[in-house]
Every structure is written in C-alpha cells, then in structure tokens.
Short mmCIF file of C-alpha atoms in Angstrom, two decimals:
data_model
loop_
_atom_site.label_atom_id
_atom_site.label_comp_id
_atom_site.label_asym_id
_atom_site.label_seq_id
_atom_site.Cartn_x
_atom_site.Cartn_y
_atom_site.Cartn_z
CA MET S 1 36.94 -3.14 -9.93
CA MET S 2 35.08 -6.43 -9.38
CA ARG S 3 32.74 -4.53 -7.05
CA ALA S 4 32.08 -2.00 -9.83
CA LEU S 5 31.17 -4.81 -12.23
CA TRP S 6 28.53 -6.21 -9.92
CA THR S 7 27.23 -2.74 -9.02
CA GLY S 8 26.83 -1.84 -12.69
CA ALA S 9 25.15 -5.20 -13.34
CA SER S 10 22.63 -4.63 -10.55
CA GLY S 11 21.85 -1.23 -12.06
CA MET S 12 21.24 -2.70 -15.50
CA THR S 13 19.00 -5.44 -14.06
CA ALA S 14 16.93 -2.89 -12.12
CA GLN S 15 16.60 -0.56 -15.10
CA GLN S 16 15.55 -3.49 -17.30
CA THR S 17 12.70 -4.28 -14.86
CA SER S 18 11.76 -0.58 -14.85
CA LEU S 19 11.69 -0.61 -18.66
CA ASP S 20 9.44 -3.68 -18.64
CA ASN S 21 7.06 -1.89 -16.27
CA ILE S 22 6.96 1.23 -18.47
CA ALA S 23 6.26 -0.91 -21.52
CA ASN S 24 3.35 -2.54 -19.68
CA ASN S 25 1.91 0.87 -18.75
CA LEU S 26 2.12 2.04 -22.35
CA ALA S 27 0.60 -1.19 -23.63
CA ASN S 28 -2.45 -0.61 -21.36
CA VAL S 29 -2.94 3.08 -22.14
CA ASN S 30 -6.36 2.24 -23.64
CA THR S 31 -7.35 -0.50 -21.17
CA THR S 32 -10.54 0.43 -19.29
CA GLY S 33 -9.99 0.70 -15.56
CA TYR S 34 -6.23 0.12 -15.76
CA LYS S 35 -4.10 1.65 -13.02
CA ARG S 36 -0.57 2.83 -13.74
CA GLU S 37 2.29 1.02 -11.99
CA GLN S 38 5.36 2.80 -10.65
CA THR S 39 8.77 1.22 -10.02
CA GLU S 40 10.48 2.05 -6.74
CA PHE S 41 14.20 1.50 -6.22
CA GLN S 42 16.25 0.69 -3.11
CA SER S 43 19.99 0.72 -2.53
CA LEU S 44 21.73 -2.52 -1.55
CA LEU S 45 23.95 -3.09 1.50
CA TYR S 46 26.95 -0.85 2.01
CA SER S 47 30.47 -2.15 2.47
CA LYS S 48 32.81 -0.48 4.96
CA ILE S 49 36.14 0.09 3.21
CA GLN S 50 37.80 1.96 6.09
CA THR S 51 37.54 1.13 9.76
CA ARG S 52 38.76 4.62 10.69
CA VAL S 53 38.56 7.79 8.59
CA THR S 54 41.19 10.40 9.49
CA ASP S 55 42.60 13.60 8.10
CA ASN S 56 46.26 14.30 7.22
CA GLU S 57 47.08 14.86 10.88
CA GLY S 58 45.52 11.61 12.02
CA ASN S 59 42.45 13.20 13.56
CA PRO S 60 39.24 11.15 13.12
CA LYS S 61 36.62 12.58 10.78
CA PRO S 62 32.90 12.51 11.56
CA VAL S 63 32.26 10.24 8.52
CA ILE S 64 32.49 6.55 7.75
CA GLY S 65 34.21 5.16 4.68
CA GLN S 66 31.54 3.12 2.92
CA VAL S 67 30.75 2.22 -0.66
CA GLY S 68 27.44 1.02 -2.00
CA LEU S 69 26.91 -2.35 -3.68
CA GLY S 70 24.25 -1.34 -6.20
CA VAL S 71 20.50 -1.13 -6.48
CA ARG S 72 17.45 -3.37 -6.61
CA ILE S 73 13.72 -3.07 -7.25
CA ALA S 74 12.03 -2.49 -3.89
CA SER S 75 8.46 -2.68 -5.17
CA ILE S 76 6.15 -1.97 -8.09
CA VAL S 77 3.24 0.07 -6.75
CA SER S 78 -0.12 0.68 -8.47
CA ASN S 79 -1.26 4.28 -8.65
CA PHE S 80 -4.99 4.45 -7.96
CA LYS S 81 -5.45 8.03 -9.07
CA GLN S 82 -8.84 8.57 -10.72
CA GLY S 83 -8.72 8.05 -14.50
CA PRO S 84 -10.71 10.23 -16.91
CA LEU S 85 -14.36 9.28 -17.43
CA THR S 86 -15.26 8.53 -21.04
CA GLU S 87 -18.84 8.68 -22.29
CA THR S 88 -20.02 5.60 -24.17
CA GLY S 89 -23.80 6.01 -24.33
CA ARG S 90 -24.39 2.31 -23.38
CA TRP S 91 -26.76 1.75 -20.44
CA LEU S 92 -24.64 -1.27 -19.44
CA ASP S 93 -21.60 0.93 -18.79
CA ALA S 94 -20.92 2.49 -15.38
CA ALA S 95 -17.93 4.41 -14.06
CA ILE S 96 -16.95 4.99 -10.43
CA ASP S 97 -16.22 8.52 -9.31
CA GLY S 98 -14.52 7.84 -5.99
CA GLU S 99 -12.41 5.15 -4.38
CA GLY S 100 -14.73 2.17 -4.71
CA PHE S 101 -14.40 -1.02 -6.72
CA PHE S 102 -17.01 -3.21 -8.42
CA SER S 103 -17.25 -6.74 -7.00
CA VAL S 104 -17.36 -9.78 -9.28
CA GLN S 105 -17.46 -13.51 -8.69
CA ARG S 106 -14.48 -15.41 -10.10
CA PRO S 107 -14.73 -19.00 -11.47
CA ASP S 108 -13.22 -20.43 -8.26
CA GLY S 109 -15.92 -18.76 -6.15
CA THR S 110 -13.70 -16.02 -4.75
CA VAL S 111 -14.49 -12.33 -5.14
CA GLY S 112 -12.49 -10.10 -7.47
CA TYR S 113 -12.53 -6.30 -7.62
CA THR S 114 -12.32 -4.07 -10.64
CA ARG S 115 -12.77 -0.48 -11.82
CA ASN S 116 -13.82 -1.68 -15.28
CA GLY S 117 -17.52 -0.92 -15.52
CA SER S 118 -17.99 -2.07 -19.13
CA PHE S 119 -20.63 -4.66 -18.32
CA LYS S 120 -22.20 -7.32 -20.51
CA LEU S 121 -25.28 -9.55 -20.34
CA GLY S 122 -25.25 -13.32 -19.93
CA MET S 123 -27.86 -16.03 -19.35
CA ASN S 124 -28.43 -17.59 -15.93
CA GLY S 125 -31.15 -20.13 -16.49
CA ALA S 126 -34.36 -18.24 -17.25
CA ASN S 127 -32.87 -14.96 -16.10
CA VAL S 128 -30.43 -12.49 -17.60
CA MET S 129 -27.27 -11.89 -15.55
CA LEU S 130 -25.09 -8.81 -15.39
CA CYS S 131 -21.44 -9.74 -16.13
CA SER S 132 -18.09 -8.05 -16.26
CA SER S 133 -16.20 -7.71 -19.56
CA ASP S 134 -14.51 -11.05 -18.71
CA GLY S 135 -17.84 -12.79 -18.20
CA TYR S 136 -17.73 -12.85 -14.38
CA PRO S 137 -21.06 -12.30 -12.55
CA VAL S 138 -21.33 -8.82 -11.03
CA LEU S 139 -22.31 -8.97 -7.34
CA ASP S 140 -24.85 -6.93 -5.42
CA THR S 141 -24.65 -5.67 -1.82
CA ASN S 142 -25.78 -9.11 -0.59
CA GLY S 143 -22.94 -10.87 -2.38
CA GLN S 144 -25.23 -12.41 -4.96
CA PRO S 145 -25.01 -12.19 -8.78
CA ILE S 146 -27.19 -9.46 -10.24
CA SER S 147 -29.90 -10.94 -12.48
CA PHE S 148 -33.37 -10.04 -13.75
CA PRO S 149 -36.10 -11.76 -15.82
CA ALA S 150 -35.43 -12.19 -19.53
CA THR S 151 -38.81 -10.50 -20.19
CA TYR S 152 -37.39 -7.13 -19.08
CA ASP S 153 -36.92 -4.49 -21.77
CA THR S 154 -33.22 -3.71 -21.29
CA SER S 155 -33.73 -0.19 -22.66
CA LYS S 156 -35.71 0.56 -19.47
CA LEU S 157 -32.82 -0.37 -17.19
CA PHE S 158 -30.61 2.36 -15.75
CA PHE S 159 -27.93 2.88 -13.10
CA ASP S 160 -28.45 5.77 -10.70
CA GLN S 161 -25.63 7.60 -8.89
CA PHE S 162 -25.93 5.27 -5.85
CA GLY S 163 -25.30 2.15 -7.93
CA ASN S 164 -28.94 1.04 -7.99
CA LEU S 165 -29.99 -0.82 -11.13
CA THR S 166 -33.55 0.43 -11.72
CA TYR S 167 -36.24 -0.72 -14.08
CA THR S 168 -39.25 1.24 -15.33
CA PRO S 169 -42.02 -0.96 -16.80
CA ASN S 170 -43.80 0.23 -19.91
CA ASP S 171 -47.12 0.61 -18.07
CA SER S 172 -45.67 2.57 -15.16
CA ASP S 173 -43.92 5.83 -14.46
CA THR S 174 -42.39 4.52 -11.24
CA SER S 175 -39.01 2.89 -11.24
CA GLN S 176 -38.29 -0.21 -9.21
CA THR S 177 -34.87 -1.21 -7.93
CA VAL S 178 -33.64 -4.52 -9.35
CA ALA S 179 -30.36 -4.65 -7.40
CA THR S 180 -27.61 -2.45 -6.01
CA LEU S 181 -23.99 -2.71 -7.10
CA ALA S 182 -21.59 -3.79 -4.37
CA LEU S 183 -19.06 -0.95 -4.19
CA THR S 184 -16.06 -1.87 -2.03
CA GLN S 185 -13.13 0.09 -0.64
CA PHE S 186 -9.83 -0.96 0.93
CA ASN S 187 -7.67 0.68 3.61
CA ASN S 188 -4.59 0.09 1.43
CA PRO S 189 -5.48 -0.31 -2.27
CA ALA S 190 -1.76 -0.47 -3.16
CA GLY S 191 -1.69 -3.84 -1.39
CA LEU S 192 -4.16 -5.41 -3.83
CA LEU S 193 -2.88 -8.27 -5.99
CA LYS S 194 -3.18 -7.47 -9.68
CA LEU S 195 -4.75 -10.15 -11.85
CA SER S 196 -5.48 -10.12 -15.57
CA GLY S 197 -8.29 -8.11 -17.11
CA SER S 198 -8.04 -5.10 -14.77
CA LEU S 199 -9.03 -7.40 -11.92
CA PHE S 200 -7.70 -7.22 -8.35
CA GLN S 201 -7.64 -9.65 -5.46
CA ALA S 202 -7.69 -8.73 -1.74
CA THR S 203 -4.60 -9.59 0.30
CA ASP S 204 -3.46 -9.18 3.88
CA ALA S 205 -1.60 -6.05 2.77
CA SER S 206 -4.74 -4.48 1.30
CA GLY S 207 -6.89 -5.24 4.31
CA GLU S 208 -10.40 -6.66 4.37
CA PRO S 209 -12.89 -5.29 1.83
CA ARG S 210 -15.22 -2.62 3.24
CA LEU S 211 -18.69 -2.40 1.69
CA GLU S 212 -19.74 1.20 1.12
CA ALA S 213 -23.44 0.41 1.61
CA THR S 214 -22.92 -0.78 5.19
CA ASP S 215 -19.83 1.13 6.36
CA SER S 216 -20.90 4.60 7.48
CA ASN S 217 -17.26 5.67 8.00
CA LEU S 218 -16.53 5.56 4.26
CA LYS S 219 -17.07 8.37 1.80
CA ARG S 220 -19.40 6.81 -0.73
CA SER S 221 -18.43 6.71 -4.40
CA ARG S 222 -20.70 8.02 -7.14
CA VAL S 223 -21.72 5.83 -10.07
CA VAL S 224 -21.80 7.63 -13.41
CA ALA S 225 -24.11 5.85 -15.88
CA GLN S 226 -23.14 5.39 -19.54
CA TYR S 227 -19.49 6.21 -18.82
CA VAL S 228 -16.40 4.12 -18.25
CA GLU S 229 -13.18 5.01 -16.45
CA ALA S 230 -10.23 5.14 -18.84
CA SER S 231 -6.66 4.20 -17.94
CA ASN S 232 -4.83 6.74 -15.74
CA VAL S 233 -1.60 6.30 -17.72
CA GLN S 234 -0.18 9.58 -19.01
CA THR S 235 1.62 8.83 -22.26
CA ALA S 236 3.89 11.87 -22.13
CA ASP S 237 5.07 11.00 -18.60
CA GLU S 238 5.76 7.40 -19.58
CA VAL S 239 7.80 8.45 -22.60
CA VAL S 240 9.91 10.75 -20.41
CA ASN S 241 10.42 7.91 -17.92
CA LEU S 242 11.35 5.66 -20.79
CA ILE S 243 14.11 8.04 -21.90
CA VAL S 244 15.39 8.40 -18.30
CA THR S 245 15.44 4.64 -17.88
CA GLN S 246 17.29 4.11 -21.15
CA ARG S 247 19.97 6.67 -20.20
CA ALA S 248 20.40 5.09 -16.76
CA TYR S 249 20.80 1.70 -18.40
CA GLU S 250 23.44 3.11 -20.76
CA MET S 251 25.33 4.72 -17.85
CA ASN S 252 25.49 1.44 -15.95
CA SER S 253 26.74 -0.34 -19.07
CA LYS S 254 29.47 2.32 -19.31
CA VAL S 255 30.49 1.55 -15.73
CA ILE S 256 30.90 -2.14 -16.64
CA GLN S 257 32.85 -1.22 -19.78
CA ALA S 258 35.20 1.09 -17.83
CA SER S 259 35.72 -1.52 -15.13
CA ASP S 260 36.48 -4.16 -17.74
CA GLU S 261 39.05 -1.88 -19.42
CA MET S 262 40.75 -1.26 -16.06
CA LEU S 263 40.89 -4.99 -15.37
CA GLN S 264 42.37 -5.56 -18.81
CA GLN S 265 45.08 -3.00 -18.17
CA ALA S 266 45.87 -4.61 -14.80
CA ASN S 267 46.17 -8.03 -16.43
CA ASN S 268 48.52 -6.66 -19.07
CA LEU S 269 50.95 -5.21 -16.50
CA ARG S 270 54.38 -6.86 -16.52
CA SER S 271 56.79 -6.99 -13.66
#
C-alpha cells in the first residue's frame, strides 16, 4: 500500500508537469515562430516481488513477478513542424518555408536562432540596422549585423526568396543586394535550448549550426516576403490533451485515496 501511495504521487507529479506544458502551448498559440512542446513519459524502476513464479503444480512460469514504481517526465521535446504562413503586408516581415532559422546577435555576443521573421529597424550610428522583434541585430551570411544607409527609401527594400535584401534606387530599374540573411540548419533541432522570445541557442545535442549558403548538402529554405510563420500549436489537439491529462491526474489521486483507505482499515484492525 505504501508503494501504491508513492506510485500515485509520481503519476500526479508527472501529469502536473504535463498540464504546465499544455498551458504554455495554449498561451503561445498566437506567438510568431513558436514551436509546440510535447511531454514524453518514462516508467520508473521495477521491483521484483517474486524470485520464482510457479503454477499450482510448482512448475516455473516463463514470466517474472515485477511491479512498477511509477512514472516520470523523460523529456519535453519541441515539435518543429512548419507553422502556417500569415500574410502581413510589411516589407520588414519574412517567413521561412523550410528547416532554416534566422540568426541574430544576442547582447552577450553569442548567436541566437529564431523562426520569428517579424523584423524591426534600429539605428547603428549613421546607418539603419535590421533587428529582430526583441531588438537583436539580424546577421548576414558573413556573421555581421545587416545595416544600410539611413538615406535609403525603405519602401524600395525587399526580400527575395533566397533571403537577399535588395534595394532599388529611385533613378534605376536595377536592384542591388544590400545583404543576405544567414539561414541556418541543425542536424538535431530538438536539441536546441529554448530561450525567451521564440529564440533558440545551439547546444551539443543540436550539433553545430550549418549555414545554408555554404553547405551544399542542405536543402535550402525559401524566404517568403511580407509573411510571418505563425505558431504550430493546434488548439483542438491541446484541449484534448488537456482533458486526457486532467483525467489521468484524477485517476492517480483515486489511487492515493484508495491506498489511504486500505491503510486506515489496516490500522483499525484489532487483535
């Protein structure tokens, strides 16, 4: 009965974490570039309650008498399935159709990666700098912040499908390339460390970043101008998972309640 108490408690703890994860997914249903997270469970160690399992005649059975000790959260994995592309009409917006990530420079000098292409403009001395929605400089294929003279007419700037930021002067019909977005892929995107603001950080589990512009073995992503990638969270699926999690939590609480009642009856026994 004591084992049942701890087993039920482990189930409630795991389901509570799962509920927290579902709540986070639902909270970010409208977050640009957000990737849904999925909770994965794993059983705990098993306890052998019988050294030998035999039938009524004493013959050994081809099974082992074991009982589980509960469950725990094995991992919370990000699902990098492509989210729907939403048209915005802003020239500053760009969505990625493919497996790439935009590269941005974080305040500590390290590089962050994001699918959020809702860009903004900031000042960098006498030049205008392309920034992420959090204000981080967006990097080009050379690892440098993308900037252009403040005299440029921003209505003449445009992203092509290869990630080139082009500019067409008023007195010319020919476009010139200002910079090229650094689109990066990873061997294991699920190993990326999630930061705030739809930002990711490379880890040993994700592998080294691979630049699409220089790695011929990668299938290049397509940049869609004036669009952003919406969250890939499916509200209906999350609500169903929420109900399942709630019911599993209730069942584990019933196990604890039943075990407690059995212990109470055992304590009330009189010789």
